[in-house]
mmCIF file of C-alpha atoms in Angstrom:
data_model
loop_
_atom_site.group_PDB
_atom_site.id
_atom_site.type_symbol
_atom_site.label_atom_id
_atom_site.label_comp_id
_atom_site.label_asym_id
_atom_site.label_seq_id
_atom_site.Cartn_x
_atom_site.Cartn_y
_atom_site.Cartn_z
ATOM 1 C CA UNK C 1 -59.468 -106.973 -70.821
ATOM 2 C CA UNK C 2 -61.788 -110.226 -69.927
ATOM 3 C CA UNK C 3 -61.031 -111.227 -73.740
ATOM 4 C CA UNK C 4 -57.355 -110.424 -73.218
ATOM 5 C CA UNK C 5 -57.482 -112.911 -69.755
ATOM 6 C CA UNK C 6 -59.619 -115.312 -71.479
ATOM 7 C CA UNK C 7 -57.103 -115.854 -73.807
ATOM 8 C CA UNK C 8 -54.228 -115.885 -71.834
ATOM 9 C CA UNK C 9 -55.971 -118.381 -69.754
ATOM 10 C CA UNK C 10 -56.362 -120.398 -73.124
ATOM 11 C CA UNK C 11 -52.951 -119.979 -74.200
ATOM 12 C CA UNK C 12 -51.862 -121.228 -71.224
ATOM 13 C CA UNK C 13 -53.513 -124.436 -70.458
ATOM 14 C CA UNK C 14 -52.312 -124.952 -74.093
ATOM 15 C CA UNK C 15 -48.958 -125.076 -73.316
ATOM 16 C CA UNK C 16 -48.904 -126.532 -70.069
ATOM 17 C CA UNK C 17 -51.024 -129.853 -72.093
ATOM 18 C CA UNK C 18 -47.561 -129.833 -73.899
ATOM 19 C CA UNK C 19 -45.023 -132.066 -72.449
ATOM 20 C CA UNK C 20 -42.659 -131.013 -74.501
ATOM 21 C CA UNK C 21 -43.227 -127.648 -74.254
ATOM 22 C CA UNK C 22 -43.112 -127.453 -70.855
ATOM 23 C CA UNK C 23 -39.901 -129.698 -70.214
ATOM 24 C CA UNK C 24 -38.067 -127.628 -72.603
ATOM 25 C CA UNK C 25 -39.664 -124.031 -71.329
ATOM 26 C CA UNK C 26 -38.982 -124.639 -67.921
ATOM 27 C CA UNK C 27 -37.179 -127.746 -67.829
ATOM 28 C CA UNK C 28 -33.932 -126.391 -70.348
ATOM 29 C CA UNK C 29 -32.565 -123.515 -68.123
ATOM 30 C CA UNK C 30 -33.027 -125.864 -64.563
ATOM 31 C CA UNK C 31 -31.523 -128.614 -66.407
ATOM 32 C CA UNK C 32 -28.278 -126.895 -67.672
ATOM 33 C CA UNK C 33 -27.745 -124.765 -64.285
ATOM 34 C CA UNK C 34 -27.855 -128.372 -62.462
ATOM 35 C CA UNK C 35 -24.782 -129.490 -65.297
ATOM 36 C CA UNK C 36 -22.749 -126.513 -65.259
ATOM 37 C CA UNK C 37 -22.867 -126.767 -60.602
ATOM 38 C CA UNK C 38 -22.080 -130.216 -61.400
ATOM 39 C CA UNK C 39 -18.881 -129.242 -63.423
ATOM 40 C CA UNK C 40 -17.865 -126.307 -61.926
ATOM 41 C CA UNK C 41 -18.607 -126.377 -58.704
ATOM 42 C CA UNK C 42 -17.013 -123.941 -56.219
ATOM 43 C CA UNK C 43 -14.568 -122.611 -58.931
ATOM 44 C CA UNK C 44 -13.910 -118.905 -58.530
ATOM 45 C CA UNK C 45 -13.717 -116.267 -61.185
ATOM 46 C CA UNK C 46 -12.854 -112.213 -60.375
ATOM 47 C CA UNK C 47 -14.220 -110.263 -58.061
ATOM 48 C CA UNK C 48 -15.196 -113.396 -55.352
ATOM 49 C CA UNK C 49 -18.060 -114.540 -57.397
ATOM 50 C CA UNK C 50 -17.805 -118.556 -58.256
ATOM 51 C CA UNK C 51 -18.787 -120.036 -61.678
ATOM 52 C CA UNK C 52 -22.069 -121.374 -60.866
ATOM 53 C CA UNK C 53 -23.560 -118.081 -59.213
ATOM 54 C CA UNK C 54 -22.547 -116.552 -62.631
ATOM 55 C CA UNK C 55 -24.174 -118.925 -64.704
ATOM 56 C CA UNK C 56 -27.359 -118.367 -62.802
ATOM 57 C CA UNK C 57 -27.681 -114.826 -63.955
ATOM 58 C CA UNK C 58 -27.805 -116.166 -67.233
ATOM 59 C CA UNK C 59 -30.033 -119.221 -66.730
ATOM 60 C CA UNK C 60 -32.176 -116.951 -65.405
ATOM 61 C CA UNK C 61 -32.262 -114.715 -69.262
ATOM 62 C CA UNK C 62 -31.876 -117.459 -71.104
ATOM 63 C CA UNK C 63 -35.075 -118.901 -69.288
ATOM 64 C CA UNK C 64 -37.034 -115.330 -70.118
ATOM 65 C CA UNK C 65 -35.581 -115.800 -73.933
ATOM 66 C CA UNK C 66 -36.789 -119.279 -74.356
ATOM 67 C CA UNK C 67 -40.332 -118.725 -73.101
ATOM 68 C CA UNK C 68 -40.782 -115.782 -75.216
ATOM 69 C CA UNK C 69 -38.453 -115.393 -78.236
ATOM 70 C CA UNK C 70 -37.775 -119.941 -79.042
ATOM 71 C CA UNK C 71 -41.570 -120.492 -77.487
ATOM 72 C CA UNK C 72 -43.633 -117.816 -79.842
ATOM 73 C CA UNK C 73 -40.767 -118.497 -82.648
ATOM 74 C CA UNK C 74 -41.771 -122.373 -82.567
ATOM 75 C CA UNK C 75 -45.768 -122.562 -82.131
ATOM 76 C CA UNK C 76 -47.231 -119.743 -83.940
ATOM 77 C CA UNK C 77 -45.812 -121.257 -87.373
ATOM 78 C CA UNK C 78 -47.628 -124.818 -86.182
ATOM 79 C CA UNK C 79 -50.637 -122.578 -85.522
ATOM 80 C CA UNK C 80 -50.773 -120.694 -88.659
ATOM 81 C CA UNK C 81 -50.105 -123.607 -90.523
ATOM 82 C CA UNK C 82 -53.000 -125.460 -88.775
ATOM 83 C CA UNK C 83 -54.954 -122.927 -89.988
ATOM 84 C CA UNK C 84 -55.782 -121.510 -86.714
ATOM 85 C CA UNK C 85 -54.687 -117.880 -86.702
ATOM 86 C CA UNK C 86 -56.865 -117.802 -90.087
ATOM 87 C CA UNK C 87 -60.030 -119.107 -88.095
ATOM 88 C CA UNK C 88 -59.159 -116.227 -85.258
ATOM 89 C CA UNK C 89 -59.251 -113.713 -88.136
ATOM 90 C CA UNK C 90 -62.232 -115.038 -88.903
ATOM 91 C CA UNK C 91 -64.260 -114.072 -85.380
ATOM 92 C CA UNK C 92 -65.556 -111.290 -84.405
ATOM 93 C CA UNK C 93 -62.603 -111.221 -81.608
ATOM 94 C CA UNK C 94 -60.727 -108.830 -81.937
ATOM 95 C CA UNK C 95 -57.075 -109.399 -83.376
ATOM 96 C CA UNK C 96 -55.160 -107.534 -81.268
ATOM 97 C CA UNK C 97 -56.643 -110.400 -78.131
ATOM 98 C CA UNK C 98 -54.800 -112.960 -80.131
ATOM 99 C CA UNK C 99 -51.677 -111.595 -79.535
ATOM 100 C CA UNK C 100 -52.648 -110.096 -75.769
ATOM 101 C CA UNK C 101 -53.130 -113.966 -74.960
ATOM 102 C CA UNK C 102 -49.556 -115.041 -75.686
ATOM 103 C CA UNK C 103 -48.275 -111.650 -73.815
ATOM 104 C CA UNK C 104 -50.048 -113.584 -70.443
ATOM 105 C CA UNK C 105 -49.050 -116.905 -71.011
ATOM 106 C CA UNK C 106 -45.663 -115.644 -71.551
ATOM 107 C CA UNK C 107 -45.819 -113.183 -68.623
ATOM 108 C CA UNK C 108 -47.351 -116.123 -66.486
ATOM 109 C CA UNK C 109 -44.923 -118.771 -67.443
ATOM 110 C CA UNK C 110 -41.828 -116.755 -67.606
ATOM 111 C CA UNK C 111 -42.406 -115.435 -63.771
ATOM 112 C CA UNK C 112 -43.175 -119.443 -62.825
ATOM 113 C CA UNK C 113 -39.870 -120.353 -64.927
ATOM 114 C CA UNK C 114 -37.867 -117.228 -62.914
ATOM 115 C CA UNK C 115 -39.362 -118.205 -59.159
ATOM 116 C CA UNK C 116 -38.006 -121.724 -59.956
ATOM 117 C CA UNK C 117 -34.562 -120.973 -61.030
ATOM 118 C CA UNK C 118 -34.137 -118.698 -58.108
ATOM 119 C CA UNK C 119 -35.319 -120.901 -55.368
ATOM 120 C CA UNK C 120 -33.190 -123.436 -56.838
ATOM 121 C CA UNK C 121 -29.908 -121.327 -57.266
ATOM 122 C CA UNK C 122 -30.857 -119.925 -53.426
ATOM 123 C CA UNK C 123 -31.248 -123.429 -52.016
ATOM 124 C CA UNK C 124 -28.216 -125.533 -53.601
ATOM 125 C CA UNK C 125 -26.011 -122.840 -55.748
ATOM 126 C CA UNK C 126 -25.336 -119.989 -52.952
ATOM 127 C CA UNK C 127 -27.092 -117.485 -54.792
ATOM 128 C CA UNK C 128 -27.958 -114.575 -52.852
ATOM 129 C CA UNK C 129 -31.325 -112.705 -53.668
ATOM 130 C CA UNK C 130 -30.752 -108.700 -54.001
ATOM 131 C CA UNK C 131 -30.365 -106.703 -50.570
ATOM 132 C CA UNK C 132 -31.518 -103.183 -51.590
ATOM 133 C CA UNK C 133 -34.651 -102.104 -53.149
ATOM 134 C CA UNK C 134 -32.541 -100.543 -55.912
ATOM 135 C CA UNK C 135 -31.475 -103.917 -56.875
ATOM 136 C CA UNK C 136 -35.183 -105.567 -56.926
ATOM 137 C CA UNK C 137 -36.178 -102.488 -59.345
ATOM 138 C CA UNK C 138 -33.230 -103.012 -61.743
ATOM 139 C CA UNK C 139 -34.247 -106.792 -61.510
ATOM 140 C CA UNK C 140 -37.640 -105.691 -62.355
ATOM 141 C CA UNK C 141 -37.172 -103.477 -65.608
ATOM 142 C CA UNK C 142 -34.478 -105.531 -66.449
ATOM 143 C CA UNK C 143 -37.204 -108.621 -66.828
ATOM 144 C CA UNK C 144 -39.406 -106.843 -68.093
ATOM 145 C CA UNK C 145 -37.887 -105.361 -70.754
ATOM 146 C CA UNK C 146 -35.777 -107.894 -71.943
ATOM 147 C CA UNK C 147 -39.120 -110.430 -72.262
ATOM 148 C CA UNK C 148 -41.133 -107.539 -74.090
ATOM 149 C CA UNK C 149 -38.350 -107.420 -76.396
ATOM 150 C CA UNK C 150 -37.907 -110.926 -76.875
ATOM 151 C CA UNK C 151 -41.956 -111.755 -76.984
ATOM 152 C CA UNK C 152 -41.800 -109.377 -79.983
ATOM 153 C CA UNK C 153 -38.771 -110.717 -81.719
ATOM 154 C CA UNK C 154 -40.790 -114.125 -81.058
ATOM 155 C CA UNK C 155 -43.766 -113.070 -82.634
ATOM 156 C CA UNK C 156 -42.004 -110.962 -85.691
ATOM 157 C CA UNK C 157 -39.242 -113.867 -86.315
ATOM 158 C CA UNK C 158 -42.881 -116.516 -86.866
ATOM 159 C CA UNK C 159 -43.274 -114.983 -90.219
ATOM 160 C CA UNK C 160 -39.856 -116.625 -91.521
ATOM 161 C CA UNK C 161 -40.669 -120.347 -91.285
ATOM 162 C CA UNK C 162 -42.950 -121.286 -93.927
ATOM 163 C CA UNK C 163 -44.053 -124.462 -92.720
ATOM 164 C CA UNK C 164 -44.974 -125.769 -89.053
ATOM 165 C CA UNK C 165 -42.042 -127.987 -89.040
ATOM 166 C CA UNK C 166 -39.476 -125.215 -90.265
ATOM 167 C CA UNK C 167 -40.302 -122.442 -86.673
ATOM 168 C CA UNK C 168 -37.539 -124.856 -84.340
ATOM 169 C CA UNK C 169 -35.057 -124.898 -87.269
ATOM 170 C CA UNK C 170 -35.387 -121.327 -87.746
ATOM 171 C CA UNK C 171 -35.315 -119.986 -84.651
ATOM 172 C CA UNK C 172 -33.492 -122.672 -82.216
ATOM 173 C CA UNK C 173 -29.799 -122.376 -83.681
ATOM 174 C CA UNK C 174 -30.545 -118.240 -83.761
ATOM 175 C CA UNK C 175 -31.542 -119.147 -80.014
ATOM 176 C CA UNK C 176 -28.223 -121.273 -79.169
ATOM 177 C CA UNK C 177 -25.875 -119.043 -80.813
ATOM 178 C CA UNK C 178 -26.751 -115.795 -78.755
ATOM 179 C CA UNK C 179 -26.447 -118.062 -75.920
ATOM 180 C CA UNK C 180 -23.028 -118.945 -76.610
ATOM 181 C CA UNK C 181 -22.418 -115.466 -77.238
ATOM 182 C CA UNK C 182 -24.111 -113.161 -74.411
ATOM 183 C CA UNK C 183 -22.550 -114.571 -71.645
ATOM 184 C CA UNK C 184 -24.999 -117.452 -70.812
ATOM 185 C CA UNK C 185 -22.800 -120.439 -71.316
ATOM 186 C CA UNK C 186 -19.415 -119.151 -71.240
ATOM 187 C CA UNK C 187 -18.150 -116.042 -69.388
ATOM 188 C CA UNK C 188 -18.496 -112.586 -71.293
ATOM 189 C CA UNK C 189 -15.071 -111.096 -71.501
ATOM 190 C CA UNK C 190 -13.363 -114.344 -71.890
ATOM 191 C CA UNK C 191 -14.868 -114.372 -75.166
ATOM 192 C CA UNK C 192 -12.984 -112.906 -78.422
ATOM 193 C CA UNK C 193 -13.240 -109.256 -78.765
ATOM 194 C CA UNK C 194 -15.021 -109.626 -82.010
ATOM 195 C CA UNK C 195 -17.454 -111.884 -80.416
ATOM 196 C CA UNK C 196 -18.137 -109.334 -77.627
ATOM 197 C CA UNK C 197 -19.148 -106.639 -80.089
ATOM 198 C CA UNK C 198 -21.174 -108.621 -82.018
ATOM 199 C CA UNK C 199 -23.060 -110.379 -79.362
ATOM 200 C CA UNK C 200 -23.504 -106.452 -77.789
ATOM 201 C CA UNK C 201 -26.165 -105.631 -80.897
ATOM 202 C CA UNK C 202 -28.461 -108.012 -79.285
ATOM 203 C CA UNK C 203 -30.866 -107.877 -76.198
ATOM 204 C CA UNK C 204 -29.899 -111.140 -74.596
ATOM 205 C CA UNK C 205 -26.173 -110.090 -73.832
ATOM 206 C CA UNK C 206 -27.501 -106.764 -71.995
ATOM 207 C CA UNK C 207 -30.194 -108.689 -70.021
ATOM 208 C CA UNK C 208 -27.384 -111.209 -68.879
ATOM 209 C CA UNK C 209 -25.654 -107.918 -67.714
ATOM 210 C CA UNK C 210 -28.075 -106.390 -66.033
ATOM 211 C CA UNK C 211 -29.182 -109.531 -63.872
ATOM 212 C CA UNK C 212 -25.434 -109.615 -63.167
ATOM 213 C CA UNK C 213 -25.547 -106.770 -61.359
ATOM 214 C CA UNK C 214 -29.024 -107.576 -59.341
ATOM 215 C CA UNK C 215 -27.541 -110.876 -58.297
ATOM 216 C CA UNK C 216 -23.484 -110.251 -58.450
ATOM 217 C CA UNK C 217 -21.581 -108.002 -55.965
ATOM 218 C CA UNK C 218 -20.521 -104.243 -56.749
ATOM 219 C CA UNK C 219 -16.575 -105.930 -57.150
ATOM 220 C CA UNK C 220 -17.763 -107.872 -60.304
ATOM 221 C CA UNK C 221 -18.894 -104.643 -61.958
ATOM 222 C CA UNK C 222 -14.614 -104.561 -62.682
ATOM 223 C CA UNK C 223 -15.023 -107.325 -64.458
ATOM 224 C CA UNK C 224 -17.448 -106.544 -67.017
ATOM 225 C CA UNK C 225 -16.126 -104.894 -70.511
ATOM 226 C CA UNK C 226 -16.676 -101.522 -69.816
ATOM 227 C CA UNK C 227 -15.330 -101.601 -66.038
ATOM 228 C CA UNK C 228 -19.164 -100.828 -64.931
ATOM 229 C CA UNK C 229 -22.375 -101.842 -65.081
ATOM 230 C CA UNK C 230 -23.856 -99.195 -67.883
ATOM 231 C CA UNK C 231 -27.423 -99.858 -66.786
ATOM 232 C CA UNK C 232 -28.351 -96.754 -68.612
ATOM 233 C CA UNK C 233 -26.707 -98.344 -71.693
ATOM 234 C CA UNK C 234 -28.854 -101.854 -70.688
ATOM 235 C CA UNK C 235 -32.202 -99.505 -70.558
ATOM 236 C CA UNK C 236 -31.587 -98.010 -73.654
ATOM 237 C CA UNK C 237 -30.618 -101.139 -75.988
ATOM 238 C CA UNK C 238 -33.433 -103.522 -74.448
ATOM 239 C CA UNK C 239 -35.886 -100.686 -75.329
ATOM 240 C CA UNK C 240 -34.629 -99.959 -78.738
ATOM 241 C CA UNK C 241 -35.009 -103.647 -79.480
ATOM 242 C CA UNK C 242 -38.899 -103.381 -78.197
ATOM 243 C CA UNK C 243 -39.437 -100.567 -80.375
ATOM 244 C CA UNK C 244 -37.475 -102.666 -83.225
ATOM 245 C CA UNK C 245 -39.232 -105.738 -82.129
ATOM 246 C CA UNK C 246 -42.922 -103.925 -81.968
ATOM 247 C CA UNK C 247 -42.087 -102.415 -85.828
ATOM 248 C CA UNK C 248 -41.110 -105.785 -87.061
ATOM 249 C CA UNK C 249 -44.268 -107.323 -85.942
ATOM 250 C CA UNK C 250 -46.467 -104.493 -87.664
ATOM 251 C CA UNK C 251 -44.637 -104.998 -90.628
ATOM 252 C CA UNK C 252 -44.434 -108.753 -91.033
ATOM 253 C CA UNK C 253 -46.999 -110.545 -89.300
ATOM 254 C CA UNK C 254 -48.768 -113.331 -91.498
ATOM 255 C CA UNK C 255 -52.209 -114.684 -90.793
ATOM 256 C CA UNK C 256 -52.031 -116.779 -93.582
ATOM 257 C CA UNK C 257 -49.413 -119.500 -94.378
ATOM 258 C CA UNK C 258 -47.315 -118.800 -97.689
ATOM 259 C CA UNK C 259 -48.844 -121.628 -99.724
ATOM 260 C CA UNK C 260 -52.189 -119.563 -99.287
ATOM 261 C CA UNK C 261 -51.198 -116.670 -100.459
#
């Protein structure tokens, strides 16, 4: 556990030494919630719930998705093509700390990311923070099942770029297109039917869900495609996607870049 913290602690002050990371991290989701306000505004949309308090629930997935799944996606390629992760396998640490070290920086950095966006929405967007304890649990699992999922998919999707420069070209458009698609940018069930089903196979649409219904009032739940909420159907797809995610990274994971074999 002090090698796991260690790390983290590494991994951290890593990325926080990265301007760039840390403007896009944190920075992206902030940035686009300020645009859409600006655009939108006040503008209402079913069930008495305005534009901008909808795009926060999914600011506020999008911001777990990029610190995991576009974060580990981009900078374990650089790393392994660096020839770092071959110098870890080289020590006598253990390889499993490796990999327990981005789990805390992501942890650490997607809870900063998430206090942000909320005190932000609550200040100038109207947001209103759950009421009921039931909706701070559901806001709870939600999180943290949707960022185990995605900090998987992050780590097992590294092993398709073959260079350092190929991770953002990889993984960013995969990134922007579920985005597009869950419910982030554009609302849900205004998007084509084929969309909607497609979009439903992965985790980010079903963590934009369930944040809806921490953060939106019980006359939104009409709104949504299946007239409810389907939290038990949310539970179940995020964790199938951690189990998927967890197999992937068994199966795939490279130390080594290609060129070395």
């Amino acid at each position: 556990m002090k090698l796991a913290l260690r790390q983290g602690r590494l991994e951290i002050m890593q990325f926080l030494r990265s301007r760039e990371s840390v403007v896009f991290t944190i920075g992206f989701p902030v940035i686009m919630l300020a645009i859409f306000a600006a655009i939108f505004g006040g503008t209402e949309i079913d069930g008495g719930v305005t534009l901008t308090q909808y795009f926060v629930t999914g600011m506020i997935a999008t911001g777990l998705m990029t610190v995991s799944f576009q974060n580990l996606g981009i900078w374990i390629p650089i790393e392994r093509d660096r020839g770092v992760l071959k110098r870890y396998r080289g020590t006598p640490m253990p390889k499993w700390t490796y990999f327990a070290g981005k789990v805390v920086m992501v942890l650490a950095i997607g809870v900063a990311t998430t206090a942000l966006l909320l005190l932000i929405s609550v200040l100038f967007f109207g947001l209103r923070l759950p009421a009921t304890p039931e909706r701070w649990l559901a806001f709870g699992w939600v999180s943290l099942l949707g960022i185990t999922a995605c900090t998987l998919l992050g780590i097992a999707i590294s092993s398709l770029a073959r260079t350092s420069r190929s991770g953002s070209a990889v993984v960013t458009p995969i990134a922007l297109i579920l985005q597009f698609t869950s419910g982030v940018f554009l609302v849900f069930t205004a998007l084509p039917g084929w969309m909607q089903s497609v979009s439903a196979v992965f985790p980010l649409k079903w963590m934009c869900q369930g944040l809806r219904y921490v953060f939106l009032p019980d006359s939104f739940a009409a709104q949504e495609p299946a007239g409810t909420w389907e939290l038990g159907r949310v539970a179940l797809v995020l964790t199938l996607w951690c189990v998927a995610g967890l197999a992937l990274c068994l199966t795939t994971f490279r130390w080594t870049a290609p060129r070395e074999g």
